[in-house]
Amino acid sequence: MYPAELVKPMREDLTSVGFTELHTTDDVQAAMKKEGTTLVVVNSVCGCAAANARPGARMALQNAKTPDNLFTVFAGVDREATDLARNFMVPFPPSSPSMALFKDGELVHMLERHHIEGRPAELISDNLIDAFNEYC
Protein backbone atom coordinates (compact mmCIF):
# COMPACT_ATOMS: atom_id res chain seq x y z
CA MET A 1 0.00 0.00 0.00
CA TYR A 2 1.14 3.50 -0.80
CA PRO A 3 0.97 6.21 1.87
CA ALA A 4 -2.16 8.35 1.69
CA GLU A 5 -0.17 11.58 1.46
CA LEU A 6 1.71 10.25 -1.58
CA VAL A 7 -1.39 9.34 -3.59
CA LYS A 8 -3.59 12.28 -2.52
CA PRO A 9 -2.55 14.57 -5.41
CA MET A 10 -2.82 11.65 -7.86
CA ARG A 11 -6.36 10.96 -6.68
CA GLU A 12 -7.24 14.65 -6.92
CA ASP A 13 -6.07 14.72 -10.54
CA LEU A 14 -9.28 12.84 -11.33
CA THR A 15 -11.65 13.74 -8.50
CA SER A 16 -11.15 17.45 -9.21
CA VAL A 17 -12.76 16.95 -12.65
CA GLY A 18 -15.72 14.87 -11.49
CA PHE A 19 -14.50 11.30 -10.95
CA THR A 20 -15.81 9.48 -7.90
CA GLU A 21 -13.42 7.19 -6.10
CA LEU A 22 -14.40 3.60 -5.48
CA HIS A 23 -12.70 2.40 -2.28
CA THR A 24 -14.63 -0.79 -1.54
CA THR A 25 -16.13 -3.71 -3.39
CA ASP A 26 -19.58 -2.39 -2.44
CA ASP A 27 -18.67 0.91 -4.13
CA VAL A 28 -17.66 -0.95 -7.29
CA GLN A 29 -20.81 -3.10 -7.30
CA ALA A 30 -23.02 -0.01 -6.98
CA ALA A 31 -21.09 1.87 -9.67
CA MET A 32 -21.33 -0.94 -12.17
CA LYS A 33 -25.11 -1.09 -11.75
CA LYS A 34 -25.50 2.50 -12.95
CA GLU A 35 -27.40 2.96 -16.19
CA GLY A 36 -25.91 4.76 -19.14
CA THR A 37 -22.23 5.09 -19.92
CA THR A 38 -19.57 4.66 -17.27
CA LEU A 39 -15.86 5.37 -17.51
CA VAL A 40 -13.66 3.58 -14.98
CA VAL A 41 -10.03 4.68 -14.70
CA VAL A 42 -7.61 2.39 -12.91
CA ASN A 43 -5.27 5.00 -11.45
CA SER A 44 -1.64 4.33 -10.60
CA VAL A 45 1.48 5.95 -9.17
CA CYS A 46 3.50 5.22 -12.31
CA GLY A 47 4.86 7.91 -14.59
CA CYS A 48 2.61 7.02 -17.51
CA ALA A 49 -0.44 7.59 -15.31
CA ALA A 50 0.87 11.04 -14.40
CA ALA A 51 2.05 12.07 -17.85
CA ASN A 52 -0.44 10.33 -20.10
CA ALA A 53 -3.45 8.63 -18.51
CA ARG A 54 -4.79 11.21 -16.08
CA PRO A 55 -4.16 14.20 -18.37
CA GLY A 56 -5.70 12.31 -21.29
CA ALA A 57 -8.81 11.45 -19.28
CA ARG A 58 -9.16 15.07 -18.12
CA MET A 59 -8.78 16.43 -21.67
CA ALA A 60 -11.34 13.97 -23.04
CA LEU A 61 -13.94 15.36 -20.65
CA GLN A 62 -13.87 18.63 -22.60
CA ASN A 63 -15.70 16.80 -25.42
CA ALA A 64 -19.37 17.56 -26.06
CA LYS A 65 -20.28 13.94 -25.36
CA THR A 66 -19.00 12.41 -22.14
CA PRO A 67 -19.93 9.41 -20.00
CA ASP A 68 -22.83 9.65 -17.60
CA ASN A 69 -20.71 8.25 -14.77
CA LEU A 70 -17.02 8.75 -13.95
CA PHE A 71 -15.30 6.43 -11.48
CA THR A 72 -11.76 5.59 -10.46
CA VAL A 73 -10.03 2.91 -8.45
CA PHE A 74 -6.42 3.18 -7.33
CA ALA A 75 -4.17 0.18 -8.00
CA GLY A 76 -1.88 -0.58 -5.08
CA VAL A 77 -4.12 1.31 -2.67
CA ASP A 78 -7.71 0.10 -2.85
CA ARG A 79 -6.76 -3.46 -3.70
CA GLU A 80 -10.11 -5.25 -3.34
CA ALA A 81 -12.01 -2.52 -5.18
CA THR A 82 -9.42 -2.51 -7.96
CA ASP A 83 -9.52 -6.31 -8.27
CA LEU A 84 -13.31 -6.29 -8.57
CA ALA A 85 -13.30 -3.43 -11.09
CA ARG A 86 -10.79 -5.38 -13.16
CA ASN A 87 -13.11 -8.39 -13.11
CA PHE A 88 -15.61 -6.28 -15.05
CA MET A 89 -12.85 -5.65 -17.64
CA VAL A 90 -12.33 -9.32 -18.52
CA PRO A 91 -11.13 -10.59 -21.03
CA PHE A 92 -8.47 -7.88 -20.75
CA PRO A 93 -5.67 -8.70 -18.31
CA PRO A 94 -5.11 -6.43 -15.31
CA SER A 95 -3.00 -3.38 -16.09
CA SER A 96 -2.34 -0.04 -14.48
CA PRO A 97 -3.15 2.50 -15.57
CA SER A 98 -6.08 1.48 -17.71
CA MET A 99 -9.48 2.85 -18.71
CA ALA A 100 -12.70 1.05 -19.46
CA LEU A 101 -15.90 2.43 -20.92
CA PHE A 102 -19.12 0.58 -20.16
CA LYS A 103 -22.59 1.07 -21.57
CA ASP A 104 -25.37 -0.21 -19.32
CA GLY A 105 -22.82 -2.46 -17.62
CA GLU A 106 -21.33 -3.91 -20.82
CA LEU A 107 -17.68 -3.26 -21.61
CA VAL A 108 -17.56 -1.41 -24.94
CA HIS A 109 -14.07 0.15 -25.04
CA MET A 110 -10.78 -0.56 -23.29
CA LEU A 111 -7.46 1.23 -23.03
CA GLU A 112 -4.78 -0.98 -21.51
CA ARG A 113 -1.43 0.18 -20.20
CA HIS A 114 0.24 -0.65 -23.52
CA HIS A 115 -2.18 1.80 -25.19
CA ILE A 116 -1.17 4.49 -22.68
CA GLU A 117 2.51 4.07 -21.91
CA GLY A 118 4.73 6.12 -24.22
CA ARG A 119 1.81 7.84 -25.92
CA PRO A 120 1.04 11.53 -25.45
CA ALA A 121 -1.97 12.57 -23.40
CA GLU A 122 -3.53 14.10 -26.52
CA LEU A 123 -3.58 10.68 -28.21
CA ILE A 124 -5.18 9.10 -25.13
CA SER A 125 -7.76 11.89 -25.15
CA ASP A 126 -8.48 11.43 -28.85
CA ASN A 127 -8.99 7.69 -28.31
CA LEU A 128 -11.44 8.32 -25.47
CA ILE A 129 -13.26 11.03 -27.41
CA ASP A 130 -13.79 8.63 -30.30
CA ALA A 131 -15.31 6.13 -27.86
CA PHE A 132 -17.42 8.84 -26.17
CA ASN A 133 -18.77 9.97 -29.54
CA GLU A 134 -19.69 6.43 -30.46
CA TYR A 135 -21.21 5.23 -27.16
CA CYS A 136 -22.27 8.28 -25.12
XYZ file of N, CA and C in Angstrom:
408
model
N 0.824 -1.174 0.000
C 0.000 0.000 0.000
C 0.879 1.253 0.000
N 0.427 2.224 -0.748
C 1.138 3.497 -0.798
C 0.600 4.416 0.292
N 1.452 5.262 0.848
C 0.972 6.208 1.871
C -0.071 7.172 1.297
N -1.063 7.487 2.125
C -2.165 8.351 1.690
C -1.660 9.706 1.200
N -0.664 10.266 1.856
C -0.165 11.582 1.455
C 0.528 11.541 0.095
N 1.068 10.392 -0.277
C 1.710 10.246 -1.581
C 0.674 10.237 -2.704
N -0.409 9.512 -2.514
C -1.386 9.344 -3.592
C -2.464 10.431 -3.618
N -2.545 11.238 -2.576
C -3.586 12.279 -2.517
C -3.608 13.156 -3.767
N -2.472 13.735 -4.201
C -2.546 14.568 -5.412
C -2.878 13.768 -6.674
N -2.511 12.498 -6.703
C -2.824 11.647 -7.858
C -4.313 11.342 -7.910
N -4.902 11.161 -6.762
C -6.357 10.959 -6.683
C -7.074 12.229 -7.131
N -6.593 13.375 -6.627
C -7.238 14.651 -6.917
C -7.139 15.038 -8.387
N -6.154 14.500 -9.097
C -6.066 14.725 -10.544
C -7.371 14.341 -11.228
N -8.020 13.311 -10.729
C -9.276 12.839 -11.329
C -10.508 13.330 -10.572
N -10.462 13.312 -9.252
C -11.651 13.736 -8.505
C -11.953 15.215 -8.720
N -10.933 16.009 -9.000
C -11.151 17.447 -9.212
C -11.913 17.744 -10.500
N -12.010 16.756 -11.401
C -12.764 16.955 -12.648
C -14.020 16.084 -12.696
N -14.432 15.554 -11.540
C -15.718 14.871 -11.488
C -15.709 13.374 -11.284
N -14.545 12.745 -11.204
C -14.498 11.305 -10.953
C -14.825 11.034 -9.489
N -15.529 9.950 -9.245
C -15.815 9.482 -7.897
C -14.929 8.282 -7.621
N -14.291 8.302 -6.463
C -13.421 7.190 -6.103
C -14.239 6.011 -5.588
N -13.796 4.834 -5.960
C -14.397 3.598 -5.481
C -13.368 2.942 -4.558
N -13.655 2.914 -3.266
C -12.698 2.403 -2.280
C -12.987 0.974 -1.857
N -14.228 0.538 -2.027
C -14.629 -0.787 -1.536
C -15.295 -1.586 -2.654
N -15.439 -2.870 -2.413
C -16.133 -3.707 -3.394
C -17.604 -3.302 -3.492
N -18.184 -2.872 -2.386
C -19.577 -2.391 -2.438
C -19.688 -1.168 -3.331
N -18.689 -0.265 -3.250
C -18.668 0.913 -4.128
C -18.642 0.487 -5.591
N -17.803 -0.488 -5.903
C -17.664 -0.955 -7.291
C -18.966 -1.595 -7.764
N -19.549 -2.444 -6.925
C -20.812 -3.102 -7.304
C -21.885 -2.066 -7.609
N -22.003 -1.058 -6.770
C -23.021 -0.014 -6.979
C -22.725 0.779 -8.248
N -21.465 1.100 -8.481
C -21.087 1.874 -9.666
C -21.404 1.116 -10.945
N -21.144 -0.160 -10.951
C -21.332 -0.937 -12.171
C -22.800 -1.230 -12.463
N -23.667 -0.930 -11.529
C -25.112 -1.092 -11.755
C -25.740 0.169 -12.329
N -24.969 1.231 -12.435
C -25.499 2.500 -12.950
C -25.874 2.349 -14.414
N -26.972 2.970 -14.792
C -27.401 2.962 -16.189
C -26.614 3.999 -16.970
N -26.596 3.812 -18.265
C -25.910 4.755 -19.136
C -24.457 4.364 -19.334
N -23.640 5.344 -19.653
C -22.232 5.086 -19.918
C -21.399 5.401 -18.680
N -20.409 4.557 -18.461
C -19.569 4.661 -17.274
C -18.111 4.494 -17.670
N -17.294 5.471 -17.307
C -15.859 5.374 -17.508
C -15.219 5.029 -16.174
N -14.412 3.972 -16.169
C -13.661 3.576 -14.979
C -12.182 3.688 -15.306
N -11.475 4.515 -14.544
C -10.035 4.678 -14.704
C -9.350 3.954 -13.553
N -8.465 3.019 -13.904
C -7.609 2.391 -12.908
C -6.385 3.287 -12.783
N -6.332 4.036 -11.699
C -5.274 4.999 -11.448
C -4.044 4.272 -10.905
N -2.897 4.942 -10.996
C -1.639 4.326 -10.604
C -0.629 5.402 -10.247
N 0.413 5.012 -9.517
C 1.483 5.950 -9.168
C 2.542 6.047 -10.257
N 2.445 5.260 -11.289
C 3.500 5.222 -12.312
C 3.547 6.512 -13.136
N 4.653 6.714 -13.785
C 4.859 7.913 -14.590
C 3.901 8.033 -15.749
N 3.523 6.913 -16.366
C 2.607 7.023 -17.507
C 1.195 7.396 -17.065
N 0.848 7.122 -15.823
C -0.439 7.594 -15.305
C -0.400 9.103 -15.147
N 0.723 9.604 -14.635
C 0.865 11.043 -14.396
C 0.987 11.829 -15.692
N 1.763 11.321 -16.626
C 2.054 12.074 -17.853
C 1.047 11.843 -18.967
N 0.393 10.698 -18.968
C -0.441 10.328 -20.104
C -1.892 10.036 -19.733
N -2.104 9.110 -18.801
C -3.454 8.627 -18.514
C -4.346 9.697 -17.887
N -3.924 10.223 -16.745
C -4.794 11.206 -16.075
C -4.993 12.463 -16.920
N -3.925 13.035 -17.505
C -4.161 14.203 -18.370
C -5.047 13.876 -19.570
N -4.870 12.702 -20.155
C -5.697 12.307 -21.294
C -7.163 12.176 -20.915
N -7.422 11.590 -19.753
C -8.807 11.453 -19.284
C -9.415 12.826 -19.023
N -8.651 13.709 -18.393
C -9.162 15.068 -18.121
C -9.465 15.811 -19.418
N -8.571 15.735 -20.391
C -8.779 16.430 -21.669
C -10.016 15.888 -22.386
N -10.213 14.582 -22.339
C -11.343 13.969 -23.044
C -12.679 14.475 -22.503
N -12.694 14.875 -21.248
C -13.943 15.357 -20.651
C -14.349 16.729 -21.166
N -13.513 17.359 -21.968
C -13.874 18.633 -22.605
C -14.747 18.407 -23.845
N -14.889 17.157 -24.260
C -15.697 16.800 -25.421
C -17.178 17.086 -25.145
N -17.929 17.317 -26.205
C -19.368 17.563 -26.064
C -20.090 16.353 -25.481
N -19.687 15.167 -25.876
C -20.283 13.937 -25.356
C -19.302 13.325 -24.355
N -19.809 13.051 -23.174
C -18.995 12.414 -22.138
C -19.828 11.352 -21.426
N -19.177 10.444 -20.712
C -19.931 9.411 -19.998
C -20.834 9.994 -18.921
N -21.894 9.261 -18.645
C -22.830 9.650 -17.597
C -22.190 9.536 -16.212
N -21.300 8.564 -16.069
C -20.706 8.252 -14.774
C -19.190 8.166 -14.910
N -18.485 8.752 -13.958
C -17.021 8.751 -13.950
C -16.547 8.178 -12.620
N -15.793 7.083 -12.687
C -15.300 6.431 -11.481
C -13.820 6.117 -11.621
N -13.162 5.971 -10.473
C -11.762 5.595 -10.465
C -11.466 4.699 -9.270
N -10.597 3.747 -9.508
C -10.031 2.915 -8.449
C -8.522 3.142 -8.494
N -7.858 2.915 -7.382
C -6.420 3.176 -7.329
C -5.681 1.870 -7.080
N -4.949 1.414 -8.109
C -4.165 0.183 -8.002
C -3.081 0.371 -6.945
N -2.894 -0.645 -6.122
C -1.883 -0.584 -5.084
C -2.341 0.135 -3.832
N -3.575 0.631 -3.838
C -4.116 1.315 -2.667
C -5.424 0.643 -2.254
N -6.416 0.716 -3.130
C -7.712 0.100 -2.846
C -7.761 -1.243 -3.559
N -7.020 -2.188 -3.023
C -6.762 -3.460 -3.702
C -8.038 -4.238 -4.048
N -8.908 -4.447 -3.079
C -10.106 -5.252 -3.342
C -11.023 -4.562 -4.345
N -11.182 -3.254 -4.226
C -12.014 -2.516 -5.182
C -11.410 -2.586 -6.579
N -10.099 -2.444 -6.663
C -9.415 -2.513 -7.958
C -9.570 -3.900 -8.576
N -9.386 -4.935 -7.765
C -9.524 -6.306 -8.273
C -10.930 -6.550 -8.819
N -11.941 -6.087 -8.103
C -13.312 -6.287 -8.573
C -13.579 -5.471 -9.836
N -13.116 -4.233 -9.874
C -13.298 -3.428 -11.090
C -12.658 -4.114 -12.281
N -11.472 -4.671 -12.076
C -10.787 -5.377 -13.165
C -11.550 -6.614 -13.617
N -12.294 -7.235 -12.714
C -13.109 -8.387 -13.114
C -14.160 -7.985 -14.145
N -14.647 -6.766 -14.064
C -15.614 -6.284 -15.049
C -14.936 -6.013 -16.399
N -13.612 -5.961 -16.415
C -12.855 -5.650 -17.635
C -12.356 -6.897 -18.360
N -12.681 -8.065 -17.857
C -12.326 -9.315 -18.522
C -12.968 -9.305 -19.902
N -12.274 -9.697 -20.954
C -11.128 -10.589 -21.028
C -9.768 -9.885 -21.005
N -9.742 -8.595 -20.752
C -8.472 -7.883 -20.746
C -7.738 -8.170 -19.445
N -6.437 -8.425 -19.529
C -5.669 -8.699 -18.307
C -5.511 -7.430 -17.474
N -5.303 -7.597 -16.171
C -5.113 -6.426 -15.311
C -3.920 -5.594 -15.764
N -4.115 -4.287 -15.804
C -3.003 -3.385 -16.086
C -3.295 -2.040 -15.442
N -2.231 -1.353 -15.096
C -2.336 -0.036 -14.475
C -1.327 0.884 -15.130
N -1.769 2.035 -15.557
C -3.147 2.495 -15.565
C -3.922 1.824 -16.699
N -5.212 1.941 -16.624
C -6.084 1.485 -17.707
C -7.398 2.230 -17.597
N -8.190 2.162 -18.674
C -9.477 2.852 -18.707
C -10.473 1.969 -19.437
N -11.656 1.871 -18.864
C -12.697 1.046 -19.461
C -13.987 1.850 -19.558
N -14.609 1.781 -20.717
C -15.901 2.431 -20.924
C -16.969 1.348 -21.003
N -17.999 1.513 -20.209
C -19.120 0.577 -20.160
C -20.389 1.292 -20.601
N -21.258 0.547 -21.238
C -22.590 1.072 -21.569
C -23.603 0.107 -20.981
N -24.393 0.618 -20.054
C -25.365 -0.209 -19.324
C -24.723 -1.486 -18.795
N -23.517 -1.341 -18.239
C -22.819 -2.458 -17.618
C -21.995 -3.327 -18.549
N -22.083 -3.092 -19.853
C -21.332 -3.907 -20.818
C -20.065 -3.154 -21.241
N -18.945 -3.845 -21.190
C -17.676 -3.259 -21.610
C -17.714 -3.024 -23.116
N -17.499 -1.746 -23.518
C -17.564 -1.408 -24.936
C -16.248 -0.840 -25.484
N -15.345 -0.418 -24.581
C -14.073 0.155 -25.041
C -13.056 0.018 -23.918
N -11.818 -0.331 -24.292
C -10.782 -0.556 -23.292
C -9.467 0.049 -23.743
N -8.824 0.752 -22.832
C -7.457 1.228 -23.025
C -6.594 0.551 -21.971
N -5.703 -0.318 -22.422
C -4.782 -0.982 -21.510
C -3.506 -0.154 -21.369
N -2.680 -0.546 -20.428
C -1.429 0.179 -20.196
C -0.619 0.324 -21.481
N -0.571 -0.728 -22.297
C 0.238 -0.647 -23.515
C -0.337 0.340 -24.530
N -1.597 0.745 -24.356
C -2.178 1.802 -25.191
C -1.860 3.195 -24.634
N -1.403 3.232 -23.399
C -1.175 4.488 -22.684
C 0.309 4.824 -22.580
N 1.094 3.855 -22.160
C 2.515 4.069 -21.913
C 3.231 4.513 -23.189
N 3.946 5.620 -23.095
C 4.725 6.116 -24.224
C 3.923 6.893 -25.254
N 2.640 7.081 -24.992
C 1.806 7.845 -25.917
C 1.429 9.169 -25.269
N 1.373 10.230 -26.045
C 1.038 11.529 -25.450
C -0.411 11.576 -24.962
N -0.641 12.428 -23.974
C -1.970 12.574 -23.400
C -3.007 12.928 -24.466
N -2.606 13.703 -25.458
C -3.533 14.096 -26.523
C -4.045 12.877 -27.295
N -3.176 11.901 -27.505
C -3.581 10.680 -28.206
C -4.540 9.855 -27.350
N -4.277 9.797 -26.054
C -5.182 9.103 -25.125
C -6.550 9.793 -25.162
N -6.523 11.118 -25.096
C -7.761 11.895 -25.146
C -8.521 11.635 -26.439
N -7.831 11.671 -27.557
C -8.483 11.428 -28.848
C -9.134 10.049 -28.888
N -8.449 9.050 -28.342
C -8.986 7.693 -28.307
C -10.272 7.669 -27.484
N -10.245 8.287 -26.313
C -11.439 8.320 -25.470
C -12.565 9.105 -26.124
N -12.234 10.221 -26.741
C -13.260 11.033 -27.406
C -13.945 10.243 -28.514
N -13.184 9.482 -29.273
C -13.793 8.631 -30.304
C -14.789 7.662 -29.672
N -14.414 7.068 -28.553
C -15.311 6.134 -27.861
C -16.522 6.870 -27.290
N -16.304 8.048 -26.705
C -17.421 8.837 -26.175
C -18.409 9.173 -27.276
N -17.888 9.606 -28.428
C -18.768 9.975 -29.536
C -19.559 8.794 -30.067
N -18.998 7.613 -29.975
C -19.695 6.426 -30.456
C -20.719 5.904 -29.447
N -20.386 5.917 -28.154
C -21.209 5.234 -27.163
C -21.987 6.142 -26.208
N -21.616 7.396 -26.107
C -22.273 8.284 -25.121
C -23.409 9.091 -25.746
